[in-house]
Every structure is written in structure tokens, then in C-alpha cells.
Short mmCIF file of C-alpha atoms and ligand atoms in Angstrom, two decimals:
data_model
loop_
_atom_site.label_atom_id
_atom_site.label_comp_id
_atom_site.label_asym_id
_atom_site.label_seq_id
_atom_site.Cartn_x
_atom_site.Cartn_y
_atom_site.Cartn_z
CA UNK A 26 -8.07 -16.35 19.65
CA UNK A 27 -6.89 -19.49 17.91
CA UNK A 28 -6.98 -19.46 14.19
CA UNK A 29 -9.18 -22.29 14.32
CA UNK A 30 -12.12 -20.44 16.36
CA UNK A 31 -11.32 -17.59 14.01
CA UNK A 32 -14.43 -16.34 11.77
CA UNK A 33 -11.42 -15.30 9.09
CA UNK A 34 -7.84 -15.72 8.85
CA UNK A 35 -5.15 -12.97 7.14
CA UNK A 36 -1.94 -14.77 6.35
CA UNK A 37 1.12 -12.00 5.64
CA UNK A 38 3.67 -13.92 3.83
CA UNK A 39 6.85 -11.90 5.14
CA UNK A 40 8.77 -14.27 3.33
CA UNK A 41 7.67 -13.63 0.20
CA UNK A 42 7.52 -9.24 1.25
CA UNK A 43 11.01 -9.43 1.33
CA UNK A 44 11.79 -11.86 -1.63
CA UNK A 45 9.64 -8.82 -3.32
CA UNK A 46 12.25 -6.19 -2.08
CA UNK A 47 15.13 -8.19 -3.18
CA UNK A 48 13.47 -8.08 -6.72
CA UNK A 49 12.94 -4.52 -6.53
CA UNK A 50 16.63 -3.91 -5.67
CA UNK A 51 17.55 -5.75 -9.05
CA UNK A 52 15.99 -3.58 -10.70
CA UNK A 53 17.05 -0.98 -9.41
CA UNK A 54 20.86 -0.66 -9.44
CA UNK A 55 21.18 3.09 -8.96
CA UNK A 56 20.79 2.91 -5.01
CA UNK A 57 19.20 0.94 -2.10
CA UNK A 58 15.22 0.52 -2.10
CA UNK A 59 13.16 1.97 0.88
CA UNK A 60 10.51 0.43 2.44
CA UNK A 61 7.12 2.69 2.09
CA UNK A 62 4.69 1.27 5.24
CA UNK A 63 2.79 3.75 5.65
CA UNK A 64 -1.06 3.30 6.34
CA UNK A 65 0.07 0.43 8.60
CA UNK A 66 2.25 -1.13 5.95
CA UNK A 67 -0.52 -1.32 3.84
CA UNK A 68 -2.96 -2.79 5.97
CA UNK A 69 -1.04 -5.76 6.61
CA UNK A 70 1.22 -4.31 9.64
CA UNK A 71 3.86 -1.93 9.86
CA UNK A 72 5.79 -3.39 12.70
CA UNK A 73 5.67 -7.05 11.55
CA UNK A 74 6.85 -5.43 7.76
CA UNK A 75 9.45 -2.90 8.55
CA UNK A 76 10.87 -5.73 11.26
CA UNK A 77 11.42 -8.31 8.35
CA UNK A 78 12.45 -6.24 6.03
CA UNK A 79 15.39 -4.42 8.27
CA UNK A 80 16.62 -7.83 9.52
CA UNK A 81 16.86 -8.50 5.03
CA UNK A 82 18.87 -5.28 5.29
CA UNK A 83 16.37 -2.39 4.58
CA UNK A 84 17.68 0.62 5.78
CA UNK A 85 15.57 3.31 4.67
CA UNK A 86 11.73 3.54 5.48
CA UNK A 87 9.10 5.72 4.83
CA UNK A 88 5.99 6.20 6.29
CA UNK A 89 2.64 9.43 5.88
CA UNK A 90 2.67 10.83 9.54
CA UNK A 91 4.26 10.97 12.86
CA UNK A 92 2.21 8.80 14.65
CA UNK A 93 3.00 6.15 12.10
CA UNK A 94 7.03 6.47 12.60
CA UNK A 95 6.69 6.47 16.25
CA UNK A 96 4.68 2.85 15.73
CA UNK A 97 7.54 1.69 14.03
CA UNK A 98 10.84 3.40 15.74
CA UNK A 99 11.98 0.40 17.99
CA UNK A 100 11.92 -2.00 15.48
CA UNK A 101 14.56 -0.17 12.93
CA UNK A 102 16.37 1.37 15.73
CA UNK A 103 19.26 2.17 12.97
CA UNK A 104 17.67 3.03 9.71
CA UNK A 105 16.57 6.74 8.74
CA UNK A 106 13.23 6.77 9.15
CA UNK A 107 11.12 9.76 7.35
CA UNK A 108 7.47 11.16 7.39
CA UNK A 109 6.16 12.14 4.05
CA UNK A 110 3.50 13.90 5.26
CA UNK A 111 5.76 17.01 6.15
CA UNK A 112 5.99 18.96 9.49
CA UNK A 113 3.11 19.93 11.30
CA UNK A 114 3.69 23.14 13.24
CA UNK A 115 4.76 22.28 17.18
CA UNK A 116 5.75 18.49 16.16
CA UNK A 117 9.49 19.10 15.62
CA UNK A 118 10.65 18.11 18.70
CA UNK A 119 9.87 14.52 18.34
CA UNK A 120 11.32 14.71 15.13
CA UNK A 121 14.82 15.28 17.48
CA UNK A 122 13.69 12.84 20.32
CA UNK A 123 13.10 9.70 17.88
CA UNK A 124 15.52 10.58 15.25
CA UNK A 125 13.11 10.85 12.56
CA UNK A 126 13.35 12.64 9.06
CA UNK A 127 10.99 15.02 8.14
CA UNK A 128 9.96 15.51 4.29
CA UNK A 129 10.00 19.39 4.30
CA UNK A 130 7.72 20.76 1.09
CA UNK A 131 7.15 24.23 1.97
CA UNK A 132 9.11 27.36 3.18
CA UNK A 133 7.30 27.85 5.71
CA UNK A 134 8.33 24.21 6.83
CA UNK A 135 11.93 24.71 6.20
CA UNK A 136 11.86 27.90 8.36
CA UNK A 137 10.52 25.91 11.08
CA UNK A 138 12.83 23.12 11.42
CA UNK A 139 15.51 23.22 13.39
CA UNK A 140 18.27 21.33 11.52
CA UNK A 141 19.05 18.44 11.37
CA UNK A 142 18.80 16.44 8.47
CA UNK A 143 15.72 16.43 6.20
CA UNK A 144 14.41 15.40 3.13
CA UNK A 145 13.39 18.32 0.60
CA UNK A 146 9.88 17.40 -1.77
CA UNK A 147 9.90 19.38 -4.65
CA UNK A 148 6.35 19.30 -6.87
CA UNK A 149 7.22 18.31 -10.08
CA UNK A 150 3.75 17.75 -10.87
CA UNK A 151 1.23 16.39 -8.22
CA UNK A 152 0.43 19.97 -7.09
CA UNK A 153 -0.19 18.46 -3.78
CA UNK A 154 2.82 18.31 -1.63
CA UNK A 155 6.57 19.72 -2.35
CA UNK A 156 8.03 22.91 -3.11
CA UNK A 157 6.00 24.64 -5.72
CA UNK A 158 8.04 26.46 -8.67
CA UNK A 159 8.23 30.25 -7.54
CA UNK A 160 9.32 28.61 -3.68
CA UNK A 161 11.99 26.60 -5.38
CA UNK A 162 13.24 29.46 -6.91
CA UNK A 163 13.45 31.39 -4.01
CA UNK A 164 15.41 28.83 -2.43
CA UNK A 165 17.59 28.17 -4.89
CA UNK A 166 18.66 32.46 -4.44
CA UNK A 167 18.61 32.12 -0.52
CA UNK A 168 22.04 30.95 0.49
CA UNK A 169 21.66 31.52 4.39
CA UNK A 170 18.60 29.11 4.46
CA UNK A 171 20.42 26.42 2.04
CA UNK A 172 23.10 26.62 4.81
CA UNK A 173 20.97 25.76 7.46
CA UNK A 174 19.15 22.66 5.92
CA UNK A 175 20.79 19.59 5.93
CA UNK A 176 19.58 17.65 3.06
CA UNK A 177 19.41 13.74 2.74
CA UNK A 178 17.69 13.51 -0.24
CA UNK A 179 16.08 15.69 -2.87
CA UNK A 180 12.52 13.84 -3.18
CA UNK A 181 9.68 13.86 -5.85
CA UNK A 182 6.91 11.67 -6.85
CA UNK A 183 5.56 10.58 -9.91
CA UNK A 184 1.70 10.63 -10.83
CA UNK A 185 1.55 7.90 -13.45
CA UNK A 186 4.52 5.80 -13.35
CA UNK A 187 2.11 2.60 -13.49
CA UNK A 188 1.19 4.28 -17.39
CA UNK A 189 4.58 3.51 -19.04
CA UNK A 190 3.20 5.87 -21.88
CA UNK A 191 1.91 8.23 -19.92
CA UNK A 192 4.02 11.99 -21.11
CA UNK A 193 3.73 13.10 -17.73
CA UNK A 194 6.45 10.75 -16.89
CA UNK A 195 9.22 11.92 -19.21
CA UNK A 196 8.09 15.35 -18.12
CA UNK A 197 8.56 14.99 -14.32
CA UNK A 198 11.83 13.71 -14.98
CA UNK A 199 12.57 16.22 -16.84
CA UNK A 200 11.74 18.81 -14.60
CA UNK A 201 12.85 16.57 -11.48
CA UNK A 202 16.63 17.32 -13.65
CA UNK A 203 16.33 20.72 -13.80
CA UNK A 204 15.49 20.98 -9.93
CA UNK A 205 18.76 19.27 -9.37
CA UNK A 206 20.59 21.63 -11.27
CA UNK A 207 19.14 24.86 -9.09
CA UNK A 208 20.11 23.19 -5.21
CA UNK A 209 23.10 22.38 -3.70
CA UNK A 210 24.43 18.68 -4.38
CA UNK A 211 22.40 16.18 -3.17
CA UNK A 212 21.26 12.70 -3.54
CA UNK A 213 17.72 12.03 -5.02
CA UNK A 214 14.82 9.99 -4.85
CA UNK A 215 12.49 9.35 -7.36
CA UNK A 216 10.64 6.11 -8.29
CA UNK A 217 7.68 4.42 -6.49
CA UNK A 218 6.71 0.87 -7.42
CA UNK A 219 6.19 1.36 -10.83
CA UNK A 220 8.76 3.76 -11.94
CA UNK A 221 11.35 1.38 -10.74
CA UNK A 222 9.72 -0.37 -13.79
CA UNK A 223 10.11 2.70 -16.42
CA UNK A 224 13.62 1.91 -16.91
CA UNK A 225 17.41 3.16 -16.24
CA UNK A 226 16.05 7.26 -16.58
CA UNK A 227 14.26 6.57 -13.81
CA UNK A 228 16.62 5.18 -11.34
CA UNK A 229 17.60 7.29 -8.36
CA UNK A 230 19.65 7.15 -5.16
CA UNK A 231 16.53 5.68 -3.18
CA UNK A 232 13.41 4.07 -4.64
CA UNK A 233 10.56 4.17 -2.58
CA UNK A 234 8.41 1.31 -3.10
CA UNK A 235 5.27 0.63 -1.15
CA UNK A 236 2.55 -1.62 -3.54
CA UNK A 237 5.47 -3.57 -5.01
CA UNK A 238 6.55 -5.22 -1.87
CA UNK A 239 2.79 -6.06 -1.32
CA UNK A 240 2.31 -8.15 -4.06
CA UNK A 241 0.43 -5.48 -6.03
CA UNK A 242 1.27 -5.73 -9.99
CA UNK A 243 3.58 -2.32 -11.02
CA UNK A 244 3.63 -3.46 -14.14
CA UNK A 245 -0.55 -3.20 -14.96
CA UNK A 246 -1.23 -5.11 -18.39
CA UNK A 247 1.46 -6.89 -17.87
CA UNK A 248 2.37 -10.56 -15.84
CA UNK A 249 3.02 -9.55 -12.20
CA UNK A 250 6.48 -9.57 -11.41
CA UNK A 251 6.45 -9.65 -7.54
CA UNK A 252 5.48 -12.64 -5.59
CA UNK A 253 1.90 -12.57 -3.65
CA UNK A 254 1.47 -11.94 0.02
CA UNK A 255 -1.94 -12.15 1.36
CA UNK A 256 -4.24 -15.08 1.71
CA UNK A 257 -7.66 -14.20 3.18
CA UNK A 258 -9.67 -17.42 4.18
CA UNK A 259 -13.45 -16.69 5.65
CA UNK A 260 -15.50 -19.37 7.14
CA UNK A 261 -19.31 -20.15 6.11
CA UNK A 262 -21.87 -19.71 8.87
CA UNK A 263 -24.70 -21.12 6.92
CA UNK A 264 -25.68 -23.06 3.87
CA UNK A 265 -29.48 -23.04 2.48
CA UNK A 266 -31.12 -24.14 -0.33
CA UNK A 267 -33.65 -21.61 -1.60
CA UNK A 268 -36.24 -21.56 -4.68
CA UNK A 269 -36.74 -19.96 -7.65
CA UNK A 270 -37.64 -16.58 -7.16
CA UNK A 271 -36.43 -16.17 -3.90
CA UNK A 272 -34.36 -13.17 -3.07
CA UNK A 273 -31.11 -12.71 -0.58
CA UNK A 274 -29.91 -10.11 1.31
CA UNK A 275 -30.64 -6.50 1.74
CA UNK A 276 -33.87 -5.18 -0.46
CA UNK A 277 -33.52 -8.15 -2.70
CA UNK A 278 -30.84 -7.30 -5.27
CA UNK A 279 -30.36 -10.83 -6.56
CA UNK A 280 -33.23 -13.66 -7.37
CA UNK A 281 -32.55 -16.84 -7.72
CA UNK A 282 -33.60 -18.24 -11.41
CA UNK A 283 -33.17 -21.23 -10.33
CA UNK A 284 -33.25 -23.59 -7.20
CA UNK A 285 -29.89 -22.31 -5.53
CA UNK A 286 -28.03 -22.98 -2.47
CA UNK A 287 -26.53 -20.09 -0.31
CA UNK A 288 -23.62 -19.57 1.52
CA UNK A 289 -23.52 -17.21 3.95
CA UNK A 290 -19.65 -16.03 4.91
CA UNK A 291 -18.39 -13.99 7.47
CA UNK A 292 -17.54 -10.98 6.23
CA UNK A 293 -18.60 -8.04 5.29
CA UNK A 294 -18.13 -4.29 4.14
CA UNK A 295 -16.95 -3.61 7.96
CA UNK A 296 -14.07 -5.95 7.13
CA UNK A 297 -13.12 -3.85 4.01
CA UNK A 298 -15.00 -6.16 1.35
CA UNK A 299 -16.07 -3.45 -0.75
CA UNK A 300 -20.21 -2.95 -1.10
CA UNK A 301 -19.77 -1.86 -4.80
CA UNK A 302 -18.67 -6.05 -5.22
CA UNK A 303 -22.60 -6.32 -4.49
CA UNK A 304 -23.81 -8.90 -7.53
CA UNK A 305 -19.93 -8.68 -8.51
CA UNK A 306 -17.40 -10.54 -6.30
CA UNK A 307 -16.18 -13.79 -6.12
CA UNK A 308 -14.82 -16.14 -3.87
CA UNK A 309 -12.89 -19.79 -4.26
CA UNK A 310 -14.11 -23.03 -2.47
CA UNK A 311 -11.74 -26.21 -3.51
CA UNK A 312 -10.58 -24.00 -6.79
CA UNK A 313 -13.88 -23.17 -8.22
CA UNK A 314 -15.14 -19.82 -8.39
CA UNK A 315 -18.65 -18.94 -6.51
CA UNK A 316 -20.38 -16.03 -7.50
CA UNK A 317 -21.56 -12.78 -4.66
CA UNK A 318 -24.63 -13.08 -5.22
CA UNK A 319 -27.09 -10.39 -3.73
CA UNK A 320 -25.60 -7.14 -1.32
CA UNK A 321 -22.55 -7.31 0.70
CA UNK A 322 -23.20 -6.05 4.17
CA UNK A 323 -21.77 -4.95 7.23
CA UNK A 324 -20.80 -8.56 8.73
CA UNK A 325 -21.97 -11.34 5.91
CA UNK A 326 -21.81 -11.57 2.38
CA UNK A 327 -23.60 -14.66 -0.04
CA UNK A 328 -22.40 -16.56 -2.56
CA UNK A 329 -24.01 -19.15 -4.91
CA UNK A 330 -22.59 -21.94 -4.08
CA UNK A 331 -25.44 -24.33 -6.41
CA UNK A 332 -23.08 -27.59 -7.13
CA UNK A 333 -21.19 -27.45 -4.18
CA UNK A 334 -21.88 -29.81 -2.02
CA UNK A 335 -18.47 -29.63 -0.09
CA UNK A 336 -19.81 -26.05 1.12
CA UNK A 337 -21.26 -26.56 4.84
CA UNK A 338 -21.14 -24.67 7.61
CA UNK A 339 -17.74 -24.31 8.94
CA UNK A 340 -15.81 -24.46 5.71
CA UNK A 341 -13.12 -22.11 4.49
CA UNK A 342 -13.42 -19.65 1.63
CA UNK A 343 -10.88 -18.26 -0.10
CA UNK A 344 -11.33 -14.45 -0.78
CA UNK A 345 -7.72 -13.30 -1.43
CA UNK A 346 -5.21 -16.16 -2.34
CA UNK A 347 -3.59 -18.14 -5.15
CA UNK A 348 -7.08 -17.94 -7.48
CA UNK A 349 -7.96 -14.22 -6.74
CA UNK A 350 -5.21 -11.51 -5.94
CA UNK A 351 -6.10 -8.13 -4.39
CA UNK A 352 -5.86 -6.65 -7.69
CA UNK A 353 -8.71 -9.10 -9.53
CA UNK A 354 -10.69 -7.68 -6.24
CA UNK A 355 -10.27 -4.48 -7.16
CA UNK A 356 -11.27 -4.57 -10.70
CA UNK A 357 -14.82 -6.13 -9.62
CA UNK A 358 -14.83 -3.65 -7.41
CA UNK A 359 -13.85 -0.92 -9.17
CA UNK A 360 -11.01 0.61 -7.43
CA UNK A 361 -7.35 -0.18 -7.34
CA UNK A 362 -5.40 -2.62 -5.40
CA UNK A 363 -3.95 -0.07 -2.83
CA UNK A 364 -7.69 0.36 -1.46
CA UNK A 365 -8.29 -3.25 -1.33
CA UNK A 366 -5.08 -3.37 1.37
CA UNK A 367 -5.45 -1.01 2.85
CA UNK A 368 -9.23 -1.41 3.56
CA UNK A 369 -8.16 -5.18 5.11
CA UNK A 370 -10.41 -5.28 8.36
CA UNK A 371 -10.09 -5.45 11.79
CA UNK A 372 -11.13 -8.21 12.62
CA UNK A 373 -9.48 -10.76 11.07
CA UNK A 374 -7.29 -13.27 13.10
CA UNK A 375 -3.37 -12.92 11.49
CA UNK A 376 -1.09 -14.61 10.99
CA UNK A 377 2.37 -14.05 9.59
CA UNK A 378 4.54 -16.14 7.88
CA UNK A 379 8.19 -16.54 7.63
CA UNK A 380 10.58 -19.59 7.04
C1 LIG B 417 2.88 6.15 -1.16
C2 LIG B 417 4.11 6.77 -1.72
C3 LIG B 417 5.10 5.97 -2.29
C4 LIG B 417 4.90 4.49 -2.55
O1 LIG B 417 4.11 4.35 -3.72
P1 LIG B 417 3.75 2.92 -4.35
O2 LIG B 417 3.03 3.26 -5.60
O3 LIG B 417 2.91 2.22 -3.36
O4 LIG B 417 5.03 2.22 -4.58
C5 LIG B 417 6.28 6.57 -2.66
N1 LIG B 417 6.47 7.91 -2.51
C6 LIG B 417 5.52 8.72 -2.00
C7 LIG B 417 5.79 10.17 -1.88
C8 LIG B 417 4.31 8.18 -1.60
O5 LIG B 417 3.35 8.97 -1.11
#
């Protein structure tokens, strides 16, 4: 469909992606800086993402599950490519086929791979994947299974980097040290977005960034250092002028006070606008903000557009762009930016730009 028939248009910047992963790799001088695009790159599409950012160089990528590697094999034919998700039983063979790195977390895991080279998660404090404690320890003893495993990396995650005072920080790196200390020589991998942003302690031999190269702020409380990514432009089906006292949308959540006029856009909660921005959203006509007004449903959501006039049916509104980022979306709506990307519809026409 032609972007101009489209009901709403997602524009991927890829330009500005990898401008974001050059800026992480400043920052991080201790080694290279992987690509995370998993959950389809973070809604905005794995194989247009990981393309651009191997042909800027990026050489490591990591993505949740197998399914999600496979998606995105061809188009880093030379880069190590590893599933965080660890091995489910009877999947190792493809592992082989597509040269793929597994991100082994258990013993049982370990047992069952067949060895070639892997990445070993050790918990340091997530308690949800990665070698717990007492397993580590009975590695660490077990020489005949540390012969067998190949290791790439040593891996662990944090589970507040984006808190910069947050103690469990200092004290997953400090048990992330003493881990190193038990296994066999190895490079590591520590930070995610925003520990690449808790300074020189935190720097590893890969960084695994995934939010950062999305345009999502690491650095919360403070300016944004990465460039945005995502415009999100939705077209208004219908303009009306109602009276006071009038109500819109499902069981009448929002009267007008006053004589209003209503746009009705097209999106909705099937196209990942969240329902809790009912009464709470916003969106941007010509730079001014126009209040959600009443409940966001499946395929439309209202605004107030009162004072408007430019508003008529056909228009564009801006719902993620220069005047609202994904993160100001998910304050209103009371989650985090991650879930706003990754909750990116369907059905929106895309488009992705590069120079
Ligand atoms: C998702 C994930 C990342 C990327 O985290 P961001 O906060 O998006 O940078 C890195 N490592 C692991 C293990 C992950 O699950």
C-alpha cells in the first residue's frame, strides 16, 4: 500500500539507529557493542536493524529465541549471532546448522550441548536466567565439563543499571568479579544500555545494548543522549463538533464542558496505543498538543482538537515524533519505553529511512 493511502505511517530512522551505536561505542572503550534485536528489534524490525547496523560494522548480535536468530541469519551472514533465551531441549542442532551461539545458564544446558562455542550466563542477581551460585560452584570443581565448553563470553545482566544509585549495581559487579575469578579465562559481557552509562567499572569486552540504539533515554532524569528513531503519523477519519455535555467513546468517560470539536484518529489499542492513555494521551497537529480525550479503543482513539481548525479529515497526527518520544508515551501511560516499542502495531505502513 502506498504511504499515502496508508491509515498510519512508522518511519525507522536507520540512520540515526546506527549514529546511536556509534555513540554507544564511545562510550564504551573496553570492547565492541552488540546489537540486542530481539522482540523484532524492538518492534521496529529485526532484519531492516541488524542489516544496517552490520553494514556500520556490528559484529555481534543478540537476540531472546531461536526463531528470532533464524529471522535474522542471512542478513549478518559473518557476525556471531547468540540466543539469550538458552537451549531448549532437541533445538541444538540448528544451533550447528545456522552457526548460532547459544547462552547456556544451566547444567543441565551445558550437558546438552554439543560443543561448539557458547556463551555462559551466570545470575548475579536477576534470579531468572544464568548459573545460580551452588551450579557455578560445581562448575568451577568440574574440569572434564570446563574442557568440553567452549566459551565466548562469560555473560551477566544487570537489574537496575538505568538507577545510577541503585546498590544492586556495585553489587553485581562485584559478584560478576568474583565469578571471573572461579572459570577458566574468558572474555565478559556485562552492560546493557544503561550500564554503558555507569562508568569505566562497568565496561566489558561486549556491551549489549538494545533500548539505546532505539532512541530510548539510558540515562532517565537526565537529557537523552541518543538520537530519536521513530516517527508515528496517524490520519483523522472524522472531525465533529459536539455540545456541552456530550460524551465520546466507550461508556462515556469524558464530557465535554464545553462546545468541543472531535477528532477521530486511526488507531487504537490493537495498534499498541496503550488503553491505560484513556483521558491521558496526547497527540501533535502543526506543534500543538491535543488532548485523548475519552477511551482509546481497539481501532480509533479522540482527541480534542477545540481551536483547530487545520484538523479535517485526512490530516496527519503526530503520535511519536520530534514533540512526543516513546518515553513521554510511556509515562502517560504508565509503563516504560521498551513496552511502548515493542507494542508498535501491525498495521502500520513503514517506512525506513537511511541517507
Ligand atoms: C534485553 C537484554 C539486553 C538489552 O537491554 P537494554 O536495556 O534494552 O539495553 C541486554 N542483555 C540481556 C541479557 C537482555 O535480556
Amino acid at each position: 500500500m502506498p504511504t499515502d493511502a496508508a491509515p498510519s505511517v512508522l518511519e525507522v530512522d536507520l540512520d540515526a539507529i546506527v549514529a546511536n551505536w556509534r555513540t554507544l561505542q564511545a562510550r564504551h572503550p573496553s570492547g565492541p557493542v552488540a546489537g540486542v534485536v530481539k522482540a523484532d528489534a524492538y518492534g521496529l524490525g529485526a532484519p531492516q536493524v541488524a542489516a544496517a547496523l552490520h553494514a556500520a560494522g556490528c559484529r555481534h548480535f543478540f537476540v531472546a529465541y531461536l526463531q528470532e536468530a533464524l529471522a535474522v541469519r542471512d542478513v549478518v551472514p559473518d557476525a556471531m549471532l547468540a540466543v539469550l533465551g538458552g537451549l531448549i531441549p532437541g533445538t541444538g542442532a540448528a544451533y550447528t546448522t545456522h552457526d548460532l551461539t547459544p547462552v547456556l545458564g544451566s547444567l543441565d544446558e551445558i550437558d546438552r550441548w554439543f560443543g561448539g562455542p557458547a556463551i555462559l550466563h551466570v545470575d548475579t542477581g536477576m534470579s531468572r536466567l544464568g548459573l545460580a551460585p551452588d551450579e557455578l560452584a560445581q562448575l568451577a570443581q568440574d574440569r572434564t565439563r570446563l574442557d568440553r565448553l567452549k566459551i565466548r563470553y562469560i555473560l551477566s545482566h544487570l537489574a537496575a543499571s538505568e538507577l545510577p544509585d541503585d546498590p544492586s549495581n556495585a553489587l553485581q559487579l562485584q559478584r560478576f568479579q568474583a565469578v571471573r575469578t572461579m572459570l577458566p579465562a574468558a572474555p565478559f559481557s556485562l552492560a546493557n544500555s544503561s550500564g554503558i552509562f555507569l562508568g569505566p567499572a562497568f565496561g566489558s569486552d561486549l556491551a549489549r545494548p538494545g533500548a539505546a540504539l532505539y532512541g530510548l533515554n539510558p540515562t532517565p532524569g537526565l537529557p537523552n543522549p541518543m538520537r530519536p528513531v521513530v516517527r508515528l503519523s496517524v490520519r483523522v477519519l472524522a472531525v465533529r463538533d459536539i455540545p456541552a455535555g456530550a460524551s465520546v467513546g466507550y461508556n462515556g468517560i469524558w464530557t465535554a464542558a464545553r462546545p468541543t470539536r472531535i477528532a477521530t484518529a486511526a488507531l487504537g489499542y490493537a495498534d499498541g496505543l496503550h488503553r491505560t492513555l484513556s483521558n491521558h494521551g496526547s497527540a501533535w497537529f502543526d506543534g500543538n498538543r491535543v488532548p485523548l480525550v475519552g477511551r482509546v479503543s481497539m481501532d480509533l482513539t479522540t482527541f480534542d482538537v477545540t481551536g483547530h481548525p487545520g484538523v479535517q479529515p485526512g490530516c496527519w497526527l503526530e503520535i511519536l515524533g520530534s514533540h512526543q518520544s516513546p518515553d513521554d508515551v510511556a509515562q502517560a501511560a504508565g509503563t516504560n519505553g521498551y513496552e511502548v516499542l515493542t507494542s508498535l502495531g501491525r498495521r502500520f505502513h513503514r517506512v525506513y529511512r537511511t541517507a
